mmCIF file of C-alpha atoms in Angstrom:
data_model
loop_
_atom_site.group_PDB
_atom_site.id
_atom_site.type_symbol
_atom_site.label_atom_id
_atom_site.label_comp_id
_atom_site.label_asym_id
_atom_site.label_seq_id
_atom_site.Cartn_x
_atom_site.Cartn_y
_atom_site.Cartn_z
ATOM 1 C CA UNK K 1 -32.721 6.590 -21.882
ATOM 2 C CA UNK K 2 -29.300 5.203 -20.778
ATOM 3 C CA UNK K 3 -27.464 6.062 -23.820
ATOM 4 C CA UNK K 4 -28.438 9.663 -23.602
ATOM 5 C CA UNK K 5 -27.645 9.675 -20.004
ATOM 6 C CA UNK K 6 -24.095 8.373 -20.751
ATOM 7 C CA UNK K 7 -23.575 10.868 -23.451
ATOM 8 C CA UNK K 8 -24.702 13.728 -21.089
ATOM 9 C CA UNK K 9 -22.437 12.475 -18.312
ATOM 10 C CA UNK K 10 -19.487 12.303 -20.764
ATOM 11 C CA UNK K 11 -20.001 15.962 -21.624
ATOM 12 C CA UNK K 12 -20.475 16.955 -17.972
ATOM 13 C CA UNK K 13 -17.283 15.174 -17.305
ATOM 14 C CA UNK K 14 -15.320 17.073 -20.020
ATOM 15 C CA UNK K 15 -16.742 20.333 -18.658
ATOM 16 C CA UNK K 16 -15.767 19.567 -15.172
ATOM 17 C CA UNK K 17 -12.276 18.654 -16.299
ATOM 18 C CA UNK K 18 -11.888 21.949 -18.179
ATOM 19 C CA UNK K 19 -13.109 23.901 -15.125
ATOM 20 C CA UNK K 20 -10.453 22.112 -13.038
ATOM 21 C CA UNK K 21 -12.871 19.911 -11.078
ATOM 22 C CA UNK K 22 -11.138 16.615 -11.435
ATOM 23 C CA UNK K 23 -13.123 14.573 -8.878
ATOM 24 C CA UNK K 24 -16.443 15.527 -10.560
ATOM 25 C CA UNK K 25 -14.839 14.837 -14.091
ATOM 26 C CA UNK K 26 -13.782 11.346 -12.898
ATOM 27 C CA UNK K 27 -17.245 10.546 -11.460
ATOM 28 C CA UNK K 28 -19.088 11.672 -14.636
ATOM 29 C CA UNK K 29 -16.670 10.069 -17.045
ATOM 30 C CA UNK K 30 -16.520 6.856 -14.999
ATOM 31 C CA UNK K 31 -20.273 6.581 -15.081
ATOM 32 C CA UNK K 32 -20.266 7.244 -18.815
ATOM 33 C CA UNK K 33 -17.728 4.408 -19.211
ATOM 34 C CA UNK K 34 -19.726 1.930 -17.202
ATOM 35 C CA UNK K 35 -23.042 2.722 -18.872
ATOM 36 C CA UNK K 36 -21.600 2.261 -22.420
ATOM 37 C CA UNK K 37 -19.837 -0.961 -21.274
ATOM 38 C CA UNK K 38 -23.095 -2.300 -19.874
ATOM 39 C CA UNK K 39 -24.906 -1.262 -23.107
ATOM 40 C CA UNK K 40 -22.206 -2.893 -25.300
ATOM 41 C CA UNK K 41 -21.720 0.336 -27.368
ATOM 42 C CA UNK K 42 -17.926 -0.053 -28.074
ATOM 43 C CA UNK K 43 -17.803 3.081 -30.137
ATOM 44 C CA UNK K 44 -19.090 5.340 -27.357
ATOM 45 C CA UNK K 45 -17.201 3.358 -24.775
ATOM 46 C CA UNK K 46 -13.902 4.076 -26.580
ATOM 47 C CA UNK K 47 -14.721 7.747 -26.783
ATOM 48 C CA UNK K 48 -15.576 7.703 -23.011
ATOM 49 C CA UNK K 49 -12.409 5.804 -22.183
ATOM 50 C CA UNK K 50 -10.365 8.413 -24.176
ATOM 51 C CA UNK K 51 -11.898 11.277 -22.071
ATOM 52 C CA UNK K 52 -11.543 9.435 -18.838
ATOM 53 C CA UNK K 53 -7.832 8.696 -19.650
ATOM 54 C CA UNK K 54 -7.319 12.313 -20.572
ATOM 55 C CA UNK K 55 -8.703 13.340 -17.212
ATOM 56 C CA UNK K 56 -6.173 11.014 -15.579
ATOM 57 C CA UNK K 57 -3.392 12.536 -17.673
ATOM 58 C CA UNK K 58 -4.155 16.023 -16.329
ATOM 59 C CA UNK K 59 -4.843 14.649 -12.885
ATOM 60 C CA UNK K 60 -1.382 13.250 -12.724
ATOM 61 C CA UNK K 61 -2.250 9.526 -12.554
ATOM 62 C CA UNK K 62 -0.237 8.532 -15.641
ATOM 63 C CA UNK K 63 -0.499 4.771 -14.803
ATOM 64 C CA UNK K 64 -4.289 4.893 -14.775
ATOM 65 C CA UNK K 65 -4.265 7.140 -17.879
ATOM 66 C CA UNK K 66 -2.016 4.529 -19.731
ATOM 67 C CA UNK K 67 -4.490 1.759 -18.794
ATOM 68 C CA UNK K 68 -7.673 3.513 -19.831
ATOM 69 C CA UNK K 69 -6.081 4.718 -23.020
ATOM 70 C CA UNK K 70 -4.804 1.193 -23.819
ATOM 71 C CA UNK K 71 -8.382 -0.136 -23.613
ATOM 72 C CA UNK K 72 -9.585 2.863 -25.812
ATOM 73 C CA UNK K 73 -6.797 2.058 -28.276
ATOM 74 C CA UNK K 74 -7.674 -1.614 -28.405
ATOM 75 C CA UNK K 75 -11.338 -0.737 -29.080
ATOM 76 C CA UNK K 76 -10.415 1.738 -31.757
ATOM 77 C CA UNK K 77 -8.205 -0.722 -33.528
ATOM 78 C CA UNK K 78 -11.017 -3.427 -33.346
ATOM 79 C CA UNK K 79 -13.661 -1.006 -34.673
ATOM 80 C CA UNK K 80 -11.288 0.429 -37.424
ATOM 81 C CA UNK K 81 -11.943 3.955 -35.968
ATOM 82 C CA UNK K 82 -9.051 5.965 -37.486
ATOM 83 C CA UNK K 83 -10.027 9.225 -35.780
ATOM 84 C CA UNK K 84 -10.447 7.607 -32.465
ATOM 85 C CA UNK K 85 -7.096 5.816 -32.780
ATOM 86 C CA UNK K 86 -5.444 9.193 -33.623
ATOM 87 C CA UNK K 87 -6.880 10.882 -30.549
ATOM 88 C CA UNK K 88 -5.757 7.909 -28.391
ATOM 89 C CA UNK K 89 -2.236 8.313 -29.821
ATOM 90 C CA UNK K 90 -2.339 12.055 -29.043
ATOM 91 C CA UNK K 91 -3.462 11.433 -25.527
ATOM 92 C CA UNK K 92 -0.955 8.517 -25.046
ATOM 93 C CA UNK K 93 1.655 11.073 -26.177
ATOM 94 C CA UNK K 94 0.801 13.233 -23.212
ATOM 95 C CA UNK K 95 1.498 10.292 -20.975
ATOM 96 C CA UNK K 96 4.915 9.767 -22.565
ATOM 97 C CA UNK K 97 5.665 13.482 -22.338
ATOM 98 C CA UNK K 98 4.759 13.852 -18.816
ATOM 99 C CA UNK K 99 6.668 10.674 -17.944
ATOM 100 C CA UNK K 100 9.766 12.336 -19.512
ATOM 101 C CA UNK K 101 9.951 10.060 -22.648
ATOM 102 C CA UNK K 102 10.074 12.695 -25.259
ATOM 103 C CA UNK K 103 11.293 10.278 -28.014
ATOM 104 C CA UNK K 104 8.138 7.989 -27.462
ATOM 105 C CA UNK K 105 5.952 11.146 -27.219
ATOM 106 C CA UNK K 106 7.319 12.440 -30.545
ATOM 107 C CA UNK K 107 6.671 9.160 -32.294
ATOM 108 C CA UNK K 108 3.088 9.039 -31.034
ATOM 109 C CA UNK K 109 2.438 12.580 -32.059
ATOM 110 C CA UNK K 110 3.898 12.062 -35.500
ATOM 111 C CA UNK K 111 1.616 9.082 -35.954
ATOM 112 C CA UNK K 112 -1.474 11.077 -34.663
ATOM 113 C CA UNK K 113 -0.576 14.077 -36.807
ATOM 114 C CA UNK K 114 -0.330 12.032 -39.981
ATOM 115 C CA UNK K 115 -3.656 10.401 -39.382
ATOM 116 C CA UNK K 116 -5.263 13.738 -38.550
ATOM 117 C CA UNK K 117 -3.819 15.113 -41.722
ATOM 118 C CA UNK K 118 -5.238 12.222 -43.816
ATOM 119 C CA UNK K 119 -8.637 12.719 -42.154
ATOM 120 C CA UNK K 120 -8.665 16.441 -42.718
ATOM 121 C CA UNK K 121 -9.058 16.972 -39.051
ATOM 122 C CA UNK K 122 -7.495 20.509 -38.381
ATOM 123 C CA UNK K 123 -8.360 20.506 -34.642
ATOM 124 C CA UNK K 124 -6.712 17.133 -34.061
ATOM 125 C CA UNK K 125 -3.722 18.160 -36.134
ATOM 126 C CA UNK K 126 -3.424 21.389 -34.112
ATOM 127 C CA UNK K 127 -3.453 19.380 -30.856
ATOM 128 C CA UNK K 128 -0.875 17.034 -31.975
ATOM 129 C CA UNK K 129 1.329 19.643 -33.392
ATOM 130 C CA UNK K 130 0.921 21.910 -30.433
ATOM 131 C CA UNK K 131 2.151 19.224 -28.063
ATOM 132 C CA UNK K 132 4.949 18.306 -30.545
ATOM 133 C CA UNK K 133 6.234 21.773 -30.340
ATOM 134 C CA UNK K 134 6.544 21.423 -26.596
ATOM 135 C CA UNK K 135 8.333 18.098 -27.082
ATOM 136 C CA UNK K 136 10.893 19.690 -29.306
ATOM 137 C CA UNK K 137 11.335 22.523 -26.909
ATOM 138 C CA UNK K 138 12.083 20.139 -24.156
ATOM 139 C CA UNK K 139 14.464 18.332 -26.511
ATOM 140 C CA UNK K 140 16.373 21.571 -26.895
ATOM 141 C CA UNK K 141 15.277 21.935 -30.624
ATOM 142 C CA UNK K 142 14.253 25.616 -30.206
ATOM 143 C CA UNK K 143 14.101 26.668 -33.744
ATOM 144 C CA UNK K 144 11.863 23.704 -34.757
ATOM 145 C CA UNK K 145 9.713 24.285 -31.688
ATOM 146 C CA UNK K 146 9.322 27.919 -32.539
ATOM 147 C CA UNK K 147 8.372 27.302 -36.187
ATOM 148 C CA UNK K 148 5.847 24.602 -35.363
ATOM 149 C CA UNK K 149 4.366 26.923 -32.580
ATOM 150 C CA UNK K 150 4.005 29.868 -35.054
ATOM 151 C CA UNK K 151 2.157 27.420 -37.536
ATOM 152 C CA UNK K 152 -0.164 26.056 -34.734
ATOM 153 C CA UNK K 153 -0.939 29.526 -33.483
ATOM 154 C CA UNK K 154 -1.827 30.730 -36.924
ATOM 155 C CA UNK K 155 -3.977 27.647 -37.919
ATOM 156 C CA UNK K 156 -5.734 27.513 -34.497
ATOM 157 C CA UNK K 157 -6.478 31.221 -34.460
ATOM 158 C CA UNK K 158 -8.101 30.786 -38.051
ATOM 159 C CA UNK K 159 -10.262 28.031 -36.536
ATOM 160 C CA UNK K 160 -11.471 30.500 -33.797
ATOM 161 C CA UNK K 161 -9.544 28.816 -31.005
ATOM 162 C CA UNK K 162 -8.278 31.220 -28.256
ATOM 163 C CA UNK K 163 -6.658 28.728 -25.934
ATOM 164 C CA UNK K 164 -4.137 27.181 -28.361
ATOM 165 C CA UNK K 165 -2.680 30.461 -29.432
ATOM 166 C CA UNK K 166 -2.153 31.489 -25.840
ATOM 167 C CA UNK K 167 -0.462 28.075 -25.245
ATOM 168 C CA UNK K 168 1.847 28.704 -28.254
ATOM 169 C CA UNK K 169 2.585 32.280 -26.952
ATOM 170 C CA UNK K 170 3.527 30.731 -23.648
ATOM 171 C CA UNK K 171 5.835 28.247 -25.297
ATOM 172 C CA UNK K 172 7.527 30.905 -27.448
ATOM 173 C CA UNK K 173 7.939 32.988 -24.297
ATOM 174 C CA UNK K 174 9.836 30.024 -22.719
ATOM 175 C CA UNK K 175 11.983 29.735 -25.893
ATOM 176 C CA UNK K 176 12.775 33.429 -25.629
ATOM 177 C CA UNK K 177 13.671 32.991 -22.042
ATOM 178 C CA UNK K 178 16.024 30.118 -22.672
ATOM 179 C CA UNK K 179 17.661 31.931 -25.478
ATOM 180 C CA UNK K 180 18.149 35.043 -23.278
ATOM 181 C CA UNK K 181 15.768 37.407 -25.072
ATOM 182 C CA UNK K 182 14.069 38.436 -21.803
ATOM 183 C CA UNK K 183 12.130 41.404 -23.114
ATOM 184 C CA UNK K 184 10.474 39.400 -25.683
ATOM 185 C CA UNK K 185 9.799 36.614 -23.301
ATOM 186 C CA UNK K 186 8.163 39.040 -20.821
ATOM 187 C CA UNK K 187 5.980 40.518 -23.658
ATOM 188 C CA UNK K 188 4.796 37.116 -24.851
ATOM 189 C CA UNK K 189 4.178 35.947 -21.296
ATOM 190 C CA UNK K 190 1.856 39.021 -20.522
ATOM 191 C CA UNK K 191 0.122 38.426 -23.817
ATOM 192 C CA UNK K 192 -0.472 34.684 -22.992
ATOM 193 C CA UNK K 193 -1.586 35.574 -19.473
ATOM 194 C CA UNK K 194 -4.099 38.111 -20.830
ATOM 195 C CA UNK K 195 -5.481 35.601 -23.205
ATOM 196 C CA UNK K 196 -5.747 32.872 -20.437
ATOM 197 C CA UNK K 197 -7.631 35.213 -18.134
#
C-alpha cells in the first residue's frame, strides 16, 4: 500500500544520505513527502519533511533546507509533536550553524536539548549537545566545547554509537590544534580517522 511505500522510501532516502548519495536521497525522500501529503498523513509528512530538510542541510542547499524544515516545524506545532519539534529545532540549528549564525544555532540547540531532556531522548540530546559543542568551538569557547564534547562522547559511547564519539574526538583534536597542543591533536585525529574508517 502507499503508506508502506512512503515509509520504505523515507528509509531508503535516509540510507542513501548516510552513504553520500544525495541525488538518490532527494528522490526517495521527495517521493515520501509527496505520498504522505497526498494521503493527508501529517505526522509522517512532518517526519519526511524533516529528513528531506536534513538532506538539503548536508547537500549545501540551506535555503531549501530552511523552507522544508519550516513546513515540518509548522506541522509539528499543529500536531503538538514535541519530539518532532525538537528534531526540527536541531536540524534548523544546522542551517544557522552552516550559515555562520552561531548565536541562533546556540539558541535553537538549547531549546532542542531542553525538550529532548524532558522527553528522556538520549539520542536527540546527544545530537543537540554534539552540535552545540561545535558551536562553542567556533565561538572560541574552547573549555566549554571540550567539556561538552567529553560528556557527549561518554554518553553516546554508552548508547553504542560509534560515529558520535569519533566526531567528538575530531572536535577535541581541533581544540588541541588551536591551543597549540599538536601532539595531542595528531593522536586524537588519528583515533577519529580510525573510527570513521
